[in-house]
Structure formats: structure tokens, C-alpha cells
Coordinates of C-alpha atoms and ligand atoms in Angstrom, one line a residue:
X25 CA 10.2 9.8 -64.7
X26 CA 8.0 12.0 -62.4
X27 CA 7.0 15.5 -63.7
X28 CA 8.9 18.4 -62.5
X29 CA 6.8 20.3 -60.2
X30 CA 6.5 23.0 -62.6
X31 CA 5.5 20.5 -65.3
X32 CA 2.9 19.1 -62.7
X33 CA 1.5 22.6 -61.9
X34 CA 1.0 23.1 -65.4
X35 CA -0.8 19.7 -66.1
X36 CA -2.9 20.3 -63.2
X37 CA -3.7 23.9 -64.8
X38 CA -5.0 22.4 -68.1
X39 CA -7.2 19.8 -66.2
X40 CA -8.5 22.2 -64.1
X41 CA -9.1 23.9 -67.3
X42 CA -10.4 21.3 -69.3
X43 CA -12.9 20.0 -66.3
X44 CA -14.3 24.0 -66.2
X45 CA -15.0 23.9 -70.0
X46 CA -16.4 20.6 -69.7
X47 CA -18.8 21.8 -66.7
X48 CA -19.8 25.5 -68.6
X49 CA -20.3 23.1 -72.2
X50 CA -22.0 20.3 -69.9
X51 CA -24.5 23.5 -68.6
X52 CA -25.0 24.9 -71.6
X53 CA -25.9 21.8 -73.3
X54 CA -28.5 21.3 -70.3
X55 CA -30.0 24.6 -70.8
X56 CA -30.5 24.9 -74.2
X57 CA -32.6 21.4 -74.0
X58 CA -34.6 22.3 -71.5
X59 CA -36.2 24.4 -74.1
X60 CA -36.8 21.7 -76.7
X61 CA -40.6 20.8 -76.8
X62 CA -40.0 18.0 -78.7
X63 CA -37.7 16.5 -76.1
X64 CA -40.0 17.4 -73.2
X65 CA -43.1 15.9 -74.8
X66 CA -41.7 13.0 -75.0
X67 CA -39.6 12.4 -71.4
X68 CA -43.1 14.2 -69.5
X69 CA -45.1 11.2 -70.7
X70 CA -42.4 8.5 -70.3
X71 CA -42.8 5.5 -67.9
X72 CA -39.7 6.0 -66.3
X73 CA -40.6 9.7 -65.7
X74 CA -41.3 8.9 -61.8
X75 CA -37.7 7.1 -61.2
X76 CA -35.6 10.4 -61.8
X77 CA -38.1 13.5 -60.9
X78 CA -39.1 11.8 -57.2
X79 CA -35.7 13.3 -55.8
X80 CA -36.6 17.0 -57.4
X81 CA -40.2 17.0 -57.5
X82 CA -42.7 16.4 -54.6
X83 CA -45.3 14.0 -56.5
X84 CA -47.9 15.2 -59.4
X85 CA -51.4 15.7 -57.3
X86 CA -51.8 18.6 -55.0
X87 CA -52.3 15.8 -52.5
X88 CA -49.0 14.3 -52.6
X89 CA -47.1 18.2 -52.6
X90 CA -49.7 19.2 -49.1
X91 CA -48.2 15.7 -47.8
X92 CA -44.3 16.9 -48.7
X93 CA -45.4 20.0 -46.5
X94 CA -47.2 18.3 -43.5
X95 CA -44.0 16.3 -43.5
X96 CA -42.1 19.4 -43.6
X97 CA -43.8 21.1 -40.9
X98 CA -43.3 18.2 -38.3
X99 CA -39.3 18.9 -39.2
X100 CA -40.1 22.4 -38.0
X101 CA -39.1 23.4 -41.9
X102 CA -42.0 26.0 -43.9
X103 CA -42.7 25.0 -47.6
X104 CA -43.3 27.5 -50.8
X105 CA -45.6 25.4 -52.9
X106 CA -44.8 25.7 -56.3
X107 CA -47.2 24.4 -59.5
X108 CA -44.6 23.7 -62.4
X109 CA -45.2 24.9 -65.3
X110 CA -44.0 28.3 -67.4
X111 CA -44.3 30.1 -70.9
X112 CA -48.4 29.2 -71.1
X113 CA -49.5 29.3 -74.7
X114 CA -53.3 30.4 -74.0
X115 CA -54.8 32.6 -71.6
X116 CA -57.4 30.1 -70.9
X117 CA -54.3 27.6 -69.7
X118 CA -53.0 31.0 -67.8
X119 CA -56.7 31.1 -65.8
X120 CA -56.2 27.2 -65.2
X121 CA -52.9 28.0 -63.7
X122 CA -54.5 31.0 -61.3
X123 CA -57.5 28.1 -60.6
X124 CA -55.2 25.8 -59.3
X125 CA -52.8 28.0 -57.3
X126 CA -56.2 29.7 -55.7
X127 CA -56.8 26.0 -54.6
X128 CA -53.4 25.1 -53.3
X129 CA -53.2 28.5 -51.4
X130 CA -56.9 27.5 -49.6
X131 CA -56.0 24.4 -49.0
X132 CA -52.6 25.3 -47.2
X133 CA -54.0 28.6 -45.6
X134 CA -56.8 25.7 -43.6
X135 CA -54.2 23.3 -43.1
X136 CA -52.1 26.8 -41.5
X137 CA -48.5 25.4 -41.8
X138 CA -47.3 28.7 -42.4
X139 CA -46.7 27.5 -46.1
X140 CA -46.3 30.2 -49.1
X141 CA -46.8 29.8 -53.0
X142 CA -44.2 30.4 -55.6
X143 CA -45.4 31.2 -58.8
X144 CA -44.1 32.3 -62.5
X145 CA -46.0 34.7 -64.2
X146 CA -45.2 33.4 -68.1
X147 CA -47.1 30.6 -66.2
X148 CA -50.0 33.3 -65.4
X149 CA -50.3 34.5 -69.1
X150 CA -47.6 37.5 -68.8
X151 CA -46.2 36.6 -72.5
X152 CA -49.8 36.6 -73.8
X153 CA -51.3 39.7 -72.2
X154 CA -49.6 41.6 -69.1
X155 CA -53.1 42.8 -67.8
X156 CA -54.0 39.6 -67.9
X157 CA -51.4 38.1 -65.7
X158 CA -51.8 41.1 -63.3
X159 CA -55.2 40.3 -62.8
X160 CA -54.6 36.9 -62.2
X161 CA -51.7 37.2 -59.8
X162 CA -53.8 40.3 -58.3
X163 CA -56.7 37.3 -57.1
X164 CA -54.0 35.4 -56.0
X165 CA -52.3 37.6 -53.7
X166 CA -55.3 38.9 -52.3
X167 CA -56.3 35.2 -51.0
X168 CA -53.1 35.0 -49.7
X169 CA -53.0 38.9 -47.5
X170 CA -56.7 37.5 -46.5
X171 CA -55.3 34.2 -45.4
X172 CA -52.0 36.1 -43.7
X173 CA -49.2 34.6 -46.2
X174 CA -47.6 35.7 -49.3
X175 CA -46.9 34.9 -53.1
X176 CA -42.8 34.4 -53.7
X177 CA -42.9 35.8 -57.4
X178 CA -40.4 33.7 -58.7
X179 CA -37.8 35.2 -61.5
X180 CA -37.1 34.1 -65.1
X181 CA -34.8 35.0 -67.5
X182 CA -33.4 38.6 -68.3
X183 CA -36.3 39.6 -70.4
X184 CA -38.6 39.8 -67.5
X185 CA -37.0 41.6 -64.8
X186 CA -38.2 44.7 -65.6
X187 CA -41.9 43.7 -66.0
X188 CA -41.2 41.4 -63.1
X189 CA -40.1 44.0 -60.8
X190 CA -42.9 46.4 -61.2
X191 CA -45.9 44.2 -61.4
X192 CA -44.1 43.0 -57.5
X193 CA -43.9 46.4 -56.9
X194 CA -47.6 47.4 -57.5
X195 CA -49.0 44.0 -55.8
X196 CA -47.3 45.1 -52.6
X197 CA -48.9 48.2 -52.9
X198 CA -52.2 47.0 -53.2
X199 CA -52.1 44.4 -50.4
X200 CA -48.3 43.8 -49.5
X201 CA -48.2 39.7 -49.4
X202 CA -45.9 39.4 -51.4
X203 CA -42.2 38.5 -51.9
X204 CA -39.6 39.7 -55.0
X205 CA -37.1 37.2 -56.1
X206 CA -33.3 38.6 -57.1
X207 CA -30.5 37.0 -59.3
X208 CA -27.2 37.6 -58.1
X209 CA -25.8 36.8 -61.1
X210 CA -27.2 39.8 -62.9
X211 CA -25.0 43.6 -63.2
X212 CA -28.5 45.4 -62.6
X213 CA -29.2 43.4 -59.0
X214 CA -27.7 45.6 -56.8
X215 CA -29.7 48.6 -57.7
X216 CA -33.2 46.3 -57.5
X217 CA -32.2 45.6 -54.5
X218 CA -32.0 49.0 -53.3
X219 CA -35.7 49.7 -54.7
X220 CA -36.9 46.7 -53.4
X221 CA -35.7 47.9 -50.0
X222 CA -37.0 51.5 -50.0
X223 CA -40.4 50.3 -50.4
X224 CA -39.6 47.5 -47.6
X225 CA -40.1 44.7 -50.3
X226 CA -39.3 41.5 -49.1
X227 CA -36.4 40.0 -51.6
X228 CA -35.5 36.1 -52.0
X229 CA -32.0 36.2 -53.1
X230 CA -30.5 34.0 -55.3
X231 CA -27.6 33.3 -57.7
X232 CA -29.9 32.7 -60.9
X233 CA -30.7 30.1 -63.3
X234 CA -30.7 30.9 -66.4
X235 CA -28.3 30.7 -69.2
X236 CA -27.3 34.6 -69.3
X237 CA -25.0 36.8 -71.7
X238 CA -22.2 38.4 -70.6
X239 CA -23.4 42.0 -71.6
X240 CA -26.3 41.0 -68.6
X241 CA -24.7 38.4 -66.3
X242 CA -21.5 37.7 -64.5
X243 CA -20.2 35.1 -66.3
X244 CA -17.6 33.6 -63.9
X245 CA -19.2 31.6 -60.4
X246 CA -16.3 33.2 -58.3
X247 CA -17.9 36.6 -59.2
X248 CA -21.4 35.5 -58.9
X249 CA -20.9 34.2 -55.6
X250 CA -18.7 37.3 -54.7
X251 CA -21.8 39.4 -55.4
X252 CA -24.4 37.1 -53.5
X253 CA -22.3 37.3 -50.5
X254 CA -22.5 41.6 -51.1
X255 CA -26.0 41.2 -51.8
X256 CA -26.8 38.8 -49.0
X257 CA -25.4 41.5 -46.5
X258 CA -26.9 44.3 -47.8
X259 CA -30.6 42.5 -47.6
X260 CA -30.0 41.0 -44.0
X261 CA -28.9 44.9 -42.8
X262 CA -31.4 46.5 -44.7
X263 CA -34.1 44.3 -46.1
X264 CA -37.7 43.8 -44.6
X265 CA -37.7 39.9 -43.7
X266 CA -34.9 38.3 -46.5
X267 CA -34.9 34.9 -47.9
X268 CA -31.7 33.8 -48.1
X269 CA -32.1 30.9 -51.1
X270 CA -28.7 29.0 -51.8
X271 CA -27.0 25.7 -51.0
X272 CA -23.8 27.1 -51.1
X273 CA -21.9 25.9 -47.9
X274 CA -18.8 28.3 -48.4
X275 CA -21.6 31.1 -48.9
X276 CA -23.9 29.9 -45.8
X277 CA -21.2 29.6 -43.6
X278 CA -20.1 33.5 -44.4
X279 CA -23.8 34.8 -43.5
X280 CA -23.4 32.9 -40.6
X281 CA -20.4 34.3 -39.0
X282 CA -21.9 37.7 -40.4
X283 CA -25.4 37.1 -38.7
X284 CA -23.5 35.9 -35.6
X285 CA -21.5 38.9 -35.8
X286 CA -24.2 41.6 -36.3
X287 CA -26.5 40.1 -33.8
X288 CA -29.3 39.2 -36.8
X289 CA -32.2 37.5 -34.7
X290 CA -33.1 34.3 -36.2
X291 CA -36.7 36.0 -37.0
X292 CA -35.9 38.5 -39.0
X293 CA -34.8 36.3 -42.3
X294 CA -35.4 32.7 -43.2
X295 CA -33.1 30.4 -45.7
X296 CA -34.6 28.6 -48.5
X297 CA -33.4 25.7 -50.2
X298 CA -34.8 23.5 -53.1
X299 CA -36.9 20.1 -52.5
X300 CA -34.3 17.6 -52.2
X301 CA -31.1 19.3 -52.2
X302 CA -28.4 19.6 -49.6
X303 CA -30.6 18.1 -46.9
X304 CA -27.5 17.7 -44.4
X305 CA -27.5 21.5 -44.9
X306 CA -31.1 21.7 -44.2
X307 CA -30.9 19.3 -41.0
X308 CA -28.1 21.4 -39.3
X309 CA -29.4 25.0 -40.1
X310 CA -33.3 23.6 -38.3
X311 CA -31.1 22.3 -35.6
X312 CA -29.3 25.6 -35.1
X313 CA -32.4 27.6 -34.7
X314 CA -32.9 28.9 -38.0
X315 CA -35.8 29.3 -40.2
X316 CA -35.5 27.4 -43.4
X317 CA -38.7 27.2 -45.7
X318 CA -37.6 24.4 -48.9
X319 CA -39.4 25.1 -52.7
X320 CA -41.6 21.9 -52.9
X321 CA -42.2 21.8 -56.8
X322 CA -45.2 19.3 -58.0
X323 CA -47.4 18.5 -61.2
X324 CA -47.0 16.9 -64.3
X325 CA -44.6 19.8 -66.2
X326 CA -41.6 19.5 -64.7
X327 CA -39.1 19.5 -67.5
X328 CA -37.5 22.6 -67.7
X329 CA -37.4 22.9 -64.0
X330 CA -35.8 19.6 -63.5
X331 CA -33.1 20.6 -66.5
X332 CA -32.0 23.8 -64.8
X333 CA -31.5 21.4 -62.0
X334 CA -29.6 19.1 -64.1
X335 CA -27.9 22.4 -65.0
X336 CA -26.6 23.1 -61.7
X337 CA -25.0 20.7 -61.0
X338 CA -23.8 18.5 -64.2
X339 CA -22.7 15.5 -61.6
X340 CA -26.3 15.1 -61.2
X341 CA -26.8 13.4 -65.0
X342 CA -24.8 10.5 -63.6
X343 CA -27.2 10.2 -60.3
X344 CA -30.0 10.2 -62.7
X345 CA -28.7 8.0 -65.0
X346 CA -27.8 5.6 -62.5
X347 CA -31.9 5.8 -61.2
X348 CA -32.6 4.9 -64.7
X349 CA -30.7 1.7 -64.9
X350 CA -31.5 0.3 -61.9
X351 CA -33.7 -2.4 -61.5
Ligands
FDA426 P1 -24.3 26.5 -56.4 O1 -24.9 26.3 -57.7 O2 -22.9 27.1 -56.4 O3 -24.3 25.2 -55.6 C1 -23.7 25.1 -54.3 C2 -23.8 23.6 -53.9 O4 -25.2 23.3 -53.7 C3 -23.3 22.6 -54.9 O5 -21.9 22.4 -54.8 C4 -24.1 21.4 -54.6 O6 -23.6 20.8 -53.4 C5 -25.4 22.0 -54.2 N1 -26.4 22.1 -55.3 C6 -26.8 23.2 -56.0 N2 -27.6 22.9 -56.9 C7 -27.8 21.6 -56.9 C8 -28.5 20.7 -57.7 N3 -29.3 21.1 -58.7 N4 -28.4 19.3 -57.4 C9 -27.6 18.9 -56.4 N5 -26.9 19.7 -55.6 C10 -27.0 21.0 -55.9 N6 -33.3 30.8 -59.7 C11 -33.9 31.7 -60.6 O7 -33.3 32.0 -61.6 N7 -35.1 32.2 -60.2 C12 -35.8 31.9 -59.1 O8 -36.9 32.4 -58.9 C13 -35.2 30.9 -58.2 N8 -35.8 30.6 -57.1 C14 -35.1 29.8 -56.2 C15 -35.7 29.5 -55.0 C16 -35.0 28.8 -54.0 C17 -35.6 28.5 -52.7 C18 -33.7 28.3 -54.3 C19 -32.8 27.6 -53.3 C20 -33.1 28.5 -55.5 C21 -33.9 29.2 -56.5 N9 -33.3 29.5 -57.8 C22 -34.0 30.4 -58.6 C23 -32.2 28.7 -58.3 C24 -30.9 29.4 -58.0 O9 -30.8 30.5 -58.8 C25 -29.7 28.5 -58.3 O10 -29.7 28.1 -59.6 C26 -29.6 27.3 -57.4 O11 -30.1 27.6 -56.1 C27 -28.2 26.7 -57.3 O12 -27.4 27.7 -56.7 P2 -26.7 27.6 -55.2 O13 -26.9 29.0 -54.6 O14 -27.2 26.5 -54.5 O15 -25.1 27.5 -55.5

């Protein structure tokens, strides 16, 4: 006998249900491994490391990331070069960081692709010592002003938006070159935002990664995305050169009618979007005009970034694990 259409409604209520907890469980699970050394000591150094982080991750040498963004540039899309790798135990691996980033940034400032780093400061020492990590991500902003790009200063979890925020703040002060980076997700965004903008700070927008509490983050994705859209508008009417970062179709398209709408010249903002993700969405924004500039992640660390991808978007464990068992 067929369901009743009430009985049918209801059924697809609790599977709707059940597939949501499933997700929020799946992401959770995700998240809390991608802080388990143990776990990422091992899968870092493992043979088939290559076969599931080449769709993610641009290679592990500088040489192969400056090859993603030559590529890049001949598909008239910018790069933000970013050296994984986050919560340094040692100030001297903090220096080694700021070494190599001072590298990447010459090397792309010669090649003049237009290309921008993103960095981390728990990768630059800012658990260890804060004037530490300023000093280091001072250096590196002043070879970027000098070589006429920026530093994206990417952001981690809750506990560092404050110090996050101001050490952006004073490094735009000192040379400008530089480029905050907002979670939509969090209560407190909104009135970064406005901060941000009052100084003429440029802001990367985007919905967040981390797993959040409720007392700090929108727990439901209808909100979060609610906000982003708020937030998104705000920035492109009253932010000095936005980055608006999300593969979010339903959310892109939005902007779009609103940028159409406003008459928002294709020069004043840029979309970003990660290495590998979406690239239908990346082709037809290019081929609409629009500047797009993708994250190009490389090196050897890419654990907890390639979890928080995982994270995202739970359908991805069966991609990978289909990589894994193919011959
Ligand atoms: P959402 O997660 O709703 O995804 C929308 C659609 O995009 C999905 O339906 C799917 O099609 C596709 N998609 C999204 N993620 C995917 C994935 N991993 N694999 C495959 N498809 C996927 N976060 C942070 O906390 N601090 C930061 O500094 C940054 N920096 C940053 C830079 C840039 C350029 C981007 C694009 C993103 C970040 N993020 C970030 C990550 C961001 O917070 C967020 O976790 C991801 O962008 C996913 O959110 P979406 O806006 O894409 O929406």
C-alpha cells in the first residue's frame, strides 16, 4: 500500500533529518581529526599521500605551486600562494616559515603574475610569542608593499580573532599591503567588518571553517549563509577592494544580480575560490568578466587543511576513497 501523503511527508521529514545529523556528525568527526598528530604523522608520510591531496593541493616544492600559478595566469585567473602549515611548535620553525614565504613572495613578485600570499600566523610563531610573529609578518608585508602586492592574513579559529584583527590592523598602518580575512559564521563579524571598513581595510569574506560553539558561531548553514549574503553586500557597497571567497552558487548568483543591480565595476572586488573546487564556477565567472584569484595551497603539511576540506563537504570521503582504491 502506498503511504498517505501525510505519512510520506513525514518520512521524508525524518530522512531529511537523519541525512542532516549524519552530515553535522560526519563534519564533526572530520574536524576533530584533523587535530590528531598521531593520525597526521602517519597519512603526511604515506605512499599514497600524493593520490588524494593532488585535487586540493598544488604539489609539495615551491616549483610545482609557481607552475599552478603560471598556469593560472594564462586562464586570466590571480593565485594567493599559500605554504601549509599552522600551530608551529618553535620559533625557530616560525622563522623557517617567514624564510620561505619571503622566497615565494620574490619569486612571484619577478615572475609579476599579480599573485598574493596567504599566510597563518600560528604558522609565524603567534602561539609562541606575539612579538615574534609581528615581526615576522612585519618583513613579510614590507617585501610585498615594495613589490606592489599584499599578504591575505588568513583566519583561524575563535581564539584568534581578536589578536588577528589588530595585528591586520597595525600592518596596514605601517605599509597597507595587506588583506583581513572574515568568517561569516561568527555573531561578532558584522561589527569587524565595520572596523575593517573605517580604516579602508581590505576584507576576504568567508563563511568559516572551523568547528565553532554556539555561544560564538551560527550554528545552522541557512543562517550562516543568510549572514554572508548581509555581509557580502555591506563589503561590496562599502569595502575598499572585497574578496568575495565562496563556492556557493545560490550565494554567487545573489551578488551577482546585486552587483548587476548596483552597477559594481568588475575592478572594484575580485572572487576567490579554493585550488580545485567548483572549477565550472571558476570557468564561467573568468568568462563573464570577473576577477577571480583561487588559494593554491602546497608543501608537505597538508593535513589539517585537507581535513577541513574533507569537512566541507563530507561527499568528498567517498571521492577520495575512490582515488585510493584505484589502480
Ligand atoms: P559551502 O560550504 O556551503 O559550499 C557550497 C558548495 O561549494 C558546495 O555545495 C560544493 O559544491 C562546493 N564546495 C565547498 N567546499 C567544498 C569542498 N571542500 N570540496 C568540494 N566542493 C566543495 N575559512 C576560514 O575559516 N579561514 C580562512 O582564512 C579561509 N580562507 C578561505 C579562502 C578562500 C579563497 C576560500 C574560497 C575559502 C576560505 N575559507 C577559509 C574556507 C571557507 O570558510 C569555507 O569553509 C569554504 O569556502 C566552503 O564554504 P563555501 O562558501 O564554498 O560554501
Amino acid at each position: 500500500m502506498n503511504p498517505s501523503p501525510s505519512t510520506a511527508t513525514r518520512i521524508d521529514i525524518h530522512a531529511n533529518r537523519r541525512a542532516w545529523y549524519s552530515r553535522k556528525v560526519l563534519r564533526a568527526l572530520l574536524l576533530t581529526l584533523s587535530h590528531q598528530g598521531w593520525l597526521r604523522h602517519w597519512v603526511e608520510r604515506s605512499r599514497l599521500s600524493g593520490r588524494f591531496t593532488s585535487r586540493f593541493v598544488a604539489g609539495s616544492t615551491l616549483e610545482e605551486a609557481l607552475h599552478v600559478c603560471q598556469r593560472l595566469a594564462s586562464e586570466k585567473t590571480l593565485a594567493t600562494l599559500d605554504r601549509l602549515g599552522e600551530n608551529v611548535t618553535s620559533l625557530d620553525e616560525a622563522r623557517k616559515s617567514r624564510d620561505a614565504y619571503l622566497t615565494a613572495l620574490q619569486r612571484l613578485i619577478a615572475l609579476d603574475l599579480g599573485a598574493s600570499v596567504s599566510i597563518k600566523l600560528t604558522q609565524l610563531g603567534l602561539d609562541l610569542d606575539e612579538h615574534a610573529c609581528r615581526e615576522n609578518v612585519d618583513s613579510l608585508v614590507e617585501c610585498a608593499h615594495a613589490g606592489g602586492t599584499r599578504v591575505e592574513i588568513d583566519m583561524e579559529s575563535s581564539e584568534y580573532v581578536d589578536r588577528t584583527v589588530a595585528i591586520v590592523s597595525d600592518m596596514h598602518a605601517r605599509h597597507a599591503s595587506v588583506r583581513a580575512v572574515i568568517q561569516a559564521y561568527l555573531y561578532r563579524s558584522e561589527a569587524d567588518i565595520e572596523k575593517l571598513c573605517a580604516h579602508s581595510i581590505p576584507v576576504r569574506l568567508c563563511k568559516g571553517a572551523y568547528d565553532e560553539p554556539a555561544a560564538v558561531a551560527w550554528p545552522k548553514k541557512a543562517d550562516v549563509d543568510a549572514n554572508y549574503v548581509r555581509l557580502a553586500q555591506l563589503l561590496l557597497d562599502r569595502g575598499a577592494y572585497p574578496a568575495i571567497a565562496s563556492h556557493d552558487e545560490n550565494i554567487l548568483r545573489q551578488l551577482l544580480d546585486y552587483i548587476r543591480k548596483r552597477g559594481i565595476g568588475p575592478d572594484r572586488f575580485e572572487f576567490q575560490m579554493l585550488y580545485g573546487i567548483r572549477r565550472d564556477l571558476q570557468r564561467m565567472l573568468v568568462a563573464q568578466g570577473y576577477r577571480l584569484r583561487l588559494y593554491v595551497p602546497y608543501g608537505d603539511a597538508w593535513y589539517p587543511y585537507f581535513m577541513r576540506r574533507l569537512a566541507e563537504r563530507p561527499a568528498n570521503v567517498l571521492f577520495l576513497a575512490r582515488n585510493l582504491f584505484r589502480k
